[in-house]
Coordinates of C-alpha atoms and ligand atoms in Angstrom, one line a residue:
M252 CA 99.4 110.9 76.5
Q253 CA 100.6 114.4 76.9
I254 CA 99.6 116.4 79.9
E255 CA 100.2 119.9 81.4
A256 CA 101.8 119.9 84.7
A257 CA 103.7 122.2 87.3
L258 CA 107.3 120.8 87.4
L259 CA 109.4 121.3 90.5
T260 CA 113.0 120.7 89.5
H261 CA 114.8 121.6 92.8
T262 CA 114.1 122.9 96.2
D263 CA 112.7 126.5 96.5
A264 CA 112.5 126.9 92.7
P265 CA 109.4 128.2 91.1
F266 CA 107.0 125.8 89.5
R267 CA 107.3 125.6 85.6
I268 CA 104.3 124.7 83.6
V269 CA 105.5 122.2 81.0
P270 CA 104.1 119.4 78.8
L271 CA 104.8 116.0 80.3
D272 CA 104.3 112.5 79.0
L273 CA 102.1 110.4 81.1
D274 CA 102.2 106.6 80.6
D275 CA 99.0 104.6 80.5
P276 CA 97.7 103.1 83.9
G277 CA 99.4 99.8 84.7
P278 CA 97.8 97.0 86.4
N279 CA 95.9 98.2 89.6
E280 CA 96.2 101.8 88.4
V281 CA 93.6 104.5 87.2
L282 CA 94.0 107.4 84.8
V283 CA 92.1 110.4 86.1
R284 CA 91.4 113.7 84.4
L285 CA 91.7 116.2 87.3
A286 CA 89.1 118.8 87.9
A287 CA 90.8 120.6 90.8
S288 CA 93.6 120.4 93.4
G289 CA 93.9 122.1 96.7
V290 CA 97.4 123.5 97.8
C291 CA 98.4 122.1 101.1
A292 CA 101.3 123.2 103.5
S293 CA 102.8 119.8 103.1
D294 CA 103.4 120.7 99.3
A295 CA 105.2 123.9 100.5
H296 CA 107.1 121.7 103.0
T297 CA 108.5 119.6 100.1
R298 CA 109.0 122.6 98.0
S299 CA 111.2 124.1 100.7
G300 CA 113.0 120.8 101.6
H301 CA 111.4 120.7 105.1
T302 CA 109.8 117.4 104.1
P303 CA 112.1 115.9 101.4
S304 CA 110.6 114.0 98.6
P305 CA 112.7 113.3 95.3
L306 CA 112.9 115.9 92.6
P307 CA 112.1 116.8 89.8
A308 CA 108.5 116.0 90.7
V309 CA 105.0 117.0 90.1
L310 CA 103.7 117.9 93.6
G311 CA 99.9 118.2 94.7
H312 CA 98.2 115.5 96.7
E313 CA 94.6 117.0 97.2
G314 CA 92.7 116.3 94.1
A315 CA 89.5 115.1 92.5
G316 CA 88.5 114.4 88.9
V317 CA 86.9 111.9 86.6
V318 CA 88.2 108.5 85.7
V319 CA 89.4 108.2 82.1
A320 CA 90.8 104.7 82.0
T321 CA 91.6 101.8 84.2
G322 CA 94.5 99.3 84.2
A323 CA 94.1 95.5 84.6
N324 CA 92.4 94.2 87.8
V325 CA 90.6 97.5 88.6
E326 CA 86.9 96.8 89.3
H327 CA 85.7 99.3 91.8
V328 CA 85.8 102.3 89.3
Q329 CA 85.2 102.7 85.7
P330 CA 85.6 105.5 83.1
G331 CA 83.2 108.5 83.9
D332 CA 83.2 107.7 87.7
H333 CA 83.8 110.9 89.8
V334 CA 86.6 110.2 92.3
A335 CA 88.3 111.9 95.2
L336 CA 92.0 111.0 95.4
S337 CA 93.5 109.4 98.6
W338 CA 97.1 109.9 99.2
M339 CA 97.4 106.9 101.3
P340 CA 96.3 103.9 99.0
N341 CA 96.3 100.6 101.0
C342 CA 96.6 97.0 100.2
G343 CA 93.7 95.6 102.3
H344 CA 95.6 92.7 103.9
C345 CA 98.6 93.7 105.7
R346 CA 98.5 93.7 109.6
H347 CA 97.5 97.4 109.7
C348 CA 94.8 97.1 106.9
A349 CA 93.4 94.1 108.7
A350 CA 93.4 96.0 112.0
G351 CA 91.4 98.8 110.5
R352 CA 94.3 101.3 110.3
P353 CA 94.9 101.6 106.5
V354 CA 97.0 104.8 106.8
L355 CA 99.8 102.6 108.3
C356 CA 99.6 100.1 105.4
T357 CA 102.9 98.5 105.1
A358 CA 102.6 98.3 101.3
A359 CA 102.0 102.0 100.9
A360 CA 103.1 104.1 103.9
P361 CA 106.9 103.5 103.7
A362 CA 106.7 104.5 99.9
L363 CA 104.6 107.6 100.5
L364 CA 107.5 110.1 99.8
A365 CA 109.5 107.7 97.6
G366 CA 108.4 109.5 94.4
T367 CA 107.2 106.5 92.7
M368 CA 104.0 104.4 92.2
L369 CA 103.5 101.3 94.5
D370 CA 105.8 99.2 92.2
G371 CA 108.7 101.5 92.5
T372 CA 108.5 102.9 88.9
V373 CA 107.1 106.2 87.5
R374 CA 104.5 107.1 84.9
L375 CA 105.7 110.7 84.4
H376 CA 108.5 111.8 81.9
H377 CA 109.8 115.1 80.7
Q378 CA 111.9 115.3 77.5
G379 CA 112.6 111.5 78.0
Q380 CA 113.8 112.0 81.6
D381 CA 111.8 110.3 84.4
V382 CA 109.8 112.7 86.7
N383 CA 108.8 111.6 90.2
H384 CA 105.3 111.5 91.6
Y385 CA 104.3 113.0 94.9
S386 CA 102.4 111.2 97.6
F387 CA 101.2 108.9 94.8
L388 CA 99.0 111.5 93.3
S389 CA 100.8 114.6 91.6
T390 CA 97.7 116.6 91.3
F391 CA 99.3 119.8 90.0
A392 CA 98.5 118.6 86.5
T393 CA 95.7 118.1 84.0
H394 CA 95.7 114.3 84.4
T395 CA 97.3 111.8 86.7
V396 CA 97.9 108.1 87.0
V397 CA 97.1 106.9 90.6
P398 CA 97.1 103.5 92.5
A399 CA 93.6 102.1 92.2
A400 CA 93.2 102.2 96.0
S401 CA 93.8 106.0 95.8
A402 CA 90.6 106.5 93.6
V403 CA 87.7 106.7 95.9
K404 CA 84.4 106.9 94.1
I405 CA 82.2 109.7 95.1
P406 CA 78.6 110.9 94.2
E407 CA 78.2 113.0 91.0
D408 CA 76.3 115.8 92.7
V409 CA 79.2 116.9 94.9
P410 CA 81.4 119.6 93.3
L411 CA 84.8 118.0 92.4
G412 CA 86.5 121.2 93.7
L413 CA 85.2 120.5 97.2
A414 CA 85.9 116.7 96.9
A415 CA 89.6 117.5 96.2
L416 CA 89.8 119.3 99.6
V417 CA 88.4 116.3 101.3
G418 CA 91.4 114.4 99.9
C419 CA 93.8 116.0 102.3
A420 CA 92.8 119.0 104.6
V421 CA 89.3 118.1 105.6
L422 CA 90.0 114.3 106.1
T423 CA 93.2 115.1 108.1
G424 CA 91.7 117.8 110.4
Y425 CA 88.1 116.3 110.8
G426 CA 89.8 112.9 111.4
A427 CA 92.2 114.3 114.0
A428 CA 89.2 115.6 116.1
V429 CA 86.7 112.8 115.4
N430 CA 88.9 109.6 114.7
R431 CA 91.9 110.2 116.8
A432 CA 90.9 112.5 119.7
R433 CA 87.4 111.1 119.5
V434 CA 86.0 114.4 120.8
Q435 CA 82.9 114.0 123.0
P436 CA 79.9 116.3 123.6
G437 CA 80.7 119.0 126.1
Q438 CA 84.5 118.8 125.8
S439 CA 86.9 121.7 125.3
V440 CA 89.2 121.4 122.2
L441 CA 92.2 123.6 121.5
V442 CA 93.3 123.9 117.9
F443 CA 96.7 125.4 116.8
G444 CA 96.6 126.8 113.3
A445 CA 93.7 128.0 111.3
G446 CA 94.8 126.8 107.9
G447 CA 92.8 124.3 105.9
V448 CA 93.8 121.5 108.3
G449 CA 93.2 123.3 111.4
L450 CA 89.8 124.7 110.3
S451 CA 88.8 121.2 109.4
A452 CA 89.6 120.1 112.9
V453 CA 87.5 123.0 114.2
M454 CA 84.6 121.8 112.0
G455 CA 85.0 118.2 113.3
A456 CA 85.2 119.3 116.9
A457 CA 82.1 121.4 116.6
L458 CA 80.1 118.6 114.8
A459 CA 81.2 116.2 117.6
G460 CA 79.5 118.6 120.1
A461 CA 82.5 120.3 121.7
A462 CA 81.3 123.0 124.1
Q463 CA 84.4 125.0 123.5
V464 CA 86.6 125.3 120.5
I465 CA 89.6 127.6 121.1
V466 CA 91.8 128.4 118.1
V467 CA 95.3 129.7 118.3
D468 CA 96.7 131.5 115.2
P469 CA 99.1 134.6 114.9
V470 CA 97.2 136.0 112.0
P471 CA 94.0 137.9 113.1
D472 CA 92.1 137.3 109.9
K473 CA 92.6 133.6 110.2
C474 CA 91.2 133.8 113.7
A475 CA 88.2 135.7 112.4
V476 CA 87.5 133.0 109.8
A477 CA 87.9 130.2 112.5
V478 CA 84.8 131.8 114.4
E479 CA 82.8 131.2 111.2
F480 CA 83.7 127.5 111.4
G481 CA 82.7 127.1 115.1
A482 CA 85.6 128.5 117.2
T483 CA 84.2 129.8 120.4
A484 CA 87.4 131.8 121.3
T485 CA 90.6 132.8 119.5
L486 CA 94.0 133.5 120.8
A487 CA 97.2 134.8 119.4
P488 CA 100.3 132.7 120.4
G489 CA 102.4 134.2 123.1
D490 CA 104.5 133.4 126.3
D491 CA 101.3 133.4 128.5
L492 CA 99.2 131.3 126.2
V493 CA 98.9 128.4 128.7
D494 CA 97.6 130.7 131.3
R495 CA 94.9 132.1 128.8
V496 CA 93.7 128.7 127.9
L497 CA 93.6 127.7 131.6
A498 CA 91.6 131.0 132.3
L499 CA 89.1 129.9 129.4
T500 CA 88.7 126.3 130.8
D501 CA 87.9 126.9 134.5
G502 CA 91.7 126.5 135.3
D503 CA 91.5 122.8 134.1
G504 CA 93.0 123.0 130.5
A505 CA 91.5 121.7 127.3
D506 CA 90.3 118.0 127.1
V507 CA 91.9 117.8 123.7
A508 CA 94.6 119.8 121.9
I509 CA 95.4 119.4 118.2
D510 CA 98.5 120.8 116.7
A511 CA 97.7 121.6 113.1
V512 CA 101.0 123.7 112.6
G513 CA 104.0 121.6 113.5
A514 CA 106.2 124.5 114.5
P515 CA 108.8 124.3 117.4
G516 CA 107.3 124.7 120.9
I517 CA 103.7 124.0 120.1
L518 CA 103.8 120.5 121.4
D519 CA 105.1 121.8 124.8
T520 CA 102.5 124.4 124.9
A521 CA 99.7 122.0 124.0
F522 CA 100.8 119.5 126.6
R523 CA 100.7 122.1 129.4
A524 CA 97.5 123.6 128.2
T525 CA 95.7 120.2 128.2
V526 CA 93.9 118.7 131.4
P527 CA 95.4 115.7 133.1
G528 CA 94.1 112.7 131.3
G529 CA 93.7 114.7 128.1
T530 CA 94.8 114.0 124.6
V531 CA 97.4 116.0 122.5
V532 CA 97.1 115.1 118.7
C533 CA 100.1 116.0 116.6
V534 CA 99.1 116.6 113.0
G535 CA 101.4 119.4 111.7
V536 CA 104.6 118.0 110.3
P537 CA 107.8 119.2 112.0
G538 CA 111.1 119.4 110.4
P539 CA 113.2 116.2 110.0
D540 CA 115.5 117.1 112.8
A541 CA 112.8 118.1 115.3
R542 CA 113.1 116.3 118.7
P543 CA 110.4 117.8 120.8
S544 CA 110.7 117.2 124.6
L545 CA 108.0 116.8 127.3
P546 CA 108.2 117.1 131.1
G547 CA 108.8 113.4 131.8
P548 CA 107.4 113.2 135.4
D549 CA 104.3 115.2 134.5
L550 CA 103.7 112.8 131.5
V551 CA 103.5 109.8 133.8
R552 CA 101.6 111.6 136.6
S553 CA 99.0 113.3 134.3
E554 CA 98.3 110.4 132.2
R555 CA 98.0 112.7 129.2
V556 CA 98.0 110.9 125.8
V557 CA 100.4 112.4 123.2
T558 CA 99.7 111.0 119.7
G559 CA 100.7 111.4 116.1
C560 CA 97.9 111.5 113.5
L561 CA 98.4 110.7 109.9
Y562 CA 95.8 111.4 107.4
G563 CA 93.1 111.8 110.1
S564 CA 93.7 108.3 111.3
S565 CA 91.1 107.6 108.7
R566 CA 89.8 104.8 106.5
P567 CA 89.8 107.0 103.2
S568 CA 87.5 104.8 101.3
V569 CA 84.9 104.9 104.0
D570 CA 85.6 108.4 105.6
I571 CA 85.7 110.4 102.2
P572 CA 82.1 109.5 101.2
R573 CA 80.9 110.0 104.7
I574 CA 82.3 113.4 104.9
L575 CA 80.9 114.4 101.6
E576 CA 77.5 113.1 102.9
L577 CA 77.9 115.4 106.0
Y578 CA 78.6 118.4 103.6
R579 CA 75.4 117.6 101.5
R580 CA 73.5 117.6 104.7
G581 CA 74.9 121.0 105.6
A582 CA 76.7 119.7 108.7
L583 CA 80.2 120.5 107.4
P584 CA 80.7 123.9 105.6
I585 CA 83.6 122.6 103.5
D586 CA 82.7 125.2 100.7
R587 CA 83.8 128.0 103.0
L588 CA 87.3 126.7 103.0
V589 CA 87.8 127.9 99.4
S590 CA 89.5 131.3 99.8
K591 CA 90.6 131.7 96.2
T592 CA 90.9 129.7 93.0
Y593 CA 93.8 129.7 90.6
R594 CA 94.7 128.4 87.1
L595 CA 97.4 125.9 87.0
D596 CA 99.7 128.5 85.5
Q597 CA 99.1 130.6 88.7
V598 CA 100.4 127.9 91.0
N599 CA 103.4 130.0 92.3
E600 CA 100.9 132.8 93.3
A601 CA 99.0 130.3 95.3
F602 CA 102.0 129.2 97.1
E603 CA 102.9 132.9 97.8
D604 CA 99.3 133.5 99.1
M605 CA 99.5 130.5 101.4
A606 CA 102.9 131.5 102.8
A607 CA 101.6 135.1 103.5
G608 CA 98.6 133.7 105.5
R609 CA 95.9 134.9 103.0
L610 CA 94.2 131.6 102.6
S611 CA 92.1 129.0 104.3
R612 CA 92.5 127.0 101.2
G613 CA 93.7 128.0 97.7
V614 CA 92.3 125.7 94.9
I615 CA 93.9 125.1 91.6
V616 CA 91.1 124.6 89.1
H617 CA 92.1 122.5 86.1
D618 CA 88.8 122.2 84.5
E619 CA 86.2 124.9 85.4
A620 CA 83.5 122.9 83.7
I621 CA 83.6 120.0 86.0
A622 CA 85.0 121.5 89.2
W623 CA 81.9 123.2 90.7
Ligands
NAD233 N1 99.5 114.6 109.5 C1 99.0 114.7 108.3 O1 98.5 113.7 107.7 C2 98.9 115.9 107.6 C3 98.2 116.1 106.4 C4 98.1 117.3 105.9 C5 98.8 118.4 106.4 N2 99.7 118.2 107.4 C6 100.5 119.3 108.1 O2 99.5 120.1 108.8 C7 100.0 121.4 108.9 C8 99.0 122.5 108.5 O3 98.7 122.3 107.2 P1 97.7 123.4 106.4 O4 97.6 123.1 104.9 O5 96.5 123.7 107.2 O6 98.7 124.8 106.6 P2 98.4 126.4 106.3 O7 99.7 127.0 106.1 O8 97.2 126.5 105.6 O9 98.0 126.8 107.8 C9 98.8 126.9 108.9 C10 98.4 127.8 109.9 O10 99.2 127.9 111.1 C11 99.3 129.2 111.5 N3 100.5 129.3 112.4 C12 101.8 129.6 112.1 N4 102.5 129.6 113.2 C13 101.7 129.3 114.3 C14 101.8 129.1 115.7 N5 103.0 129.2 116.2 N6 100.8 129.0 116.5 C15 99.5 128.7 115.9 N7 99.3 128.9 114.6 C16 100.3 129.1 113.7 C17 99.3 130.0 110.2 O11 99.0 131.4 110.5 C18 98.3 129.3 109.4 O12 97.0 129.8 109.5 C19 101.3 121.4 108.0 O13 102.4 121.1 108.9 C20 101.0 120.3 107.1 O14 102.3 119.7 106.6 C21 99.7 117.0 108.1
ZN234 ZN1 98.0 117.7 102.6
ZN235 ZN1 97.9 97.3 104.0

């Protein structure tokens, strides 16, 4: 079928809206009509070359929509079902899936940025040339073909525009606090970055009962928004940041620090601003050459845990519906993440707004009638 999509042909180029040919879903694949797609900093990282993924490609990995057709062997969804899309499909039987850590799935994780579907081929074509997928989803388009395991069935009364955001920012940030750091009631949590991911970490920490949620962001408006999501204090970055965090935490440091930025220097600051025995969770994606260092003896003596966190260390097919249920109960104000909506042909503007620090989340609405 023919679709409309935002094509990125080379690094730092503007997106061009073009008609593309989309193949029928193959075995274990699903065709989805997209309602909406969030714009994540990871898309910007790939557009800039910070996180390489093959081009030309259709980016976008935070989407939700309605199933149009299913390929062979697909039983868990059928045409008409509402789905949120997971950018980490999983096989269900490798050592990591069996151990309950599907984001590490050996069948999917190594191919995340390969630009193909799980079988190594593509479904997208432009004027007879193959076009790469992005994170298995390519949601900056009216329709997409995704691995069956990426299509997570959700209730029909949840707006698809919000379900889209659960597909990356919310699951990632909430999961960093709840699944990875396992924030406990009464703890202090330090969050770097008040974008879609960081604000979701704030929501997760607040819901888990954190007594203090301290947010660090250089943009004053972002700090003001963080307070609406549950931040108890906000700080601008600076040389004395560690001292300011210690002053807010009785001289101890935070129990948990979550880096939702990935910029140079944050890991070192987070480490020093965390209490001995505390946990530092690295979510923001550094550049490919980043080699952050830590004070070695202090690492041993303080017993701090420093951990990466991919996709909120989640089990997407379980956690996405759970998070949407928390939204329905009013426990997670996901709707407040939506700062601005755009048409697909305004995708370049959405990226400019994100880079300028104007958005909690920008959402590209493909189909207004089914998005809200
Ligand atoms: N690990 C994962 O699975 C995963 C998933 C999604 C996104 N990410 C990554 O998470 C990061 C955040 O994504 P996002 O979409 O929320 O980004 P965003 O651009 O919406 O937000 C980033 C925020 O960081 C702030 N910031 C910039 N420099 C800072 C500094 N030195 N200290 C504190 N704050 C600073 C910005 O003002 C902005 O508010 C990106 O690196 C993205 O690639 C990781
Ligand atoms: Zn993302
Ligand atoms: Zn697996």
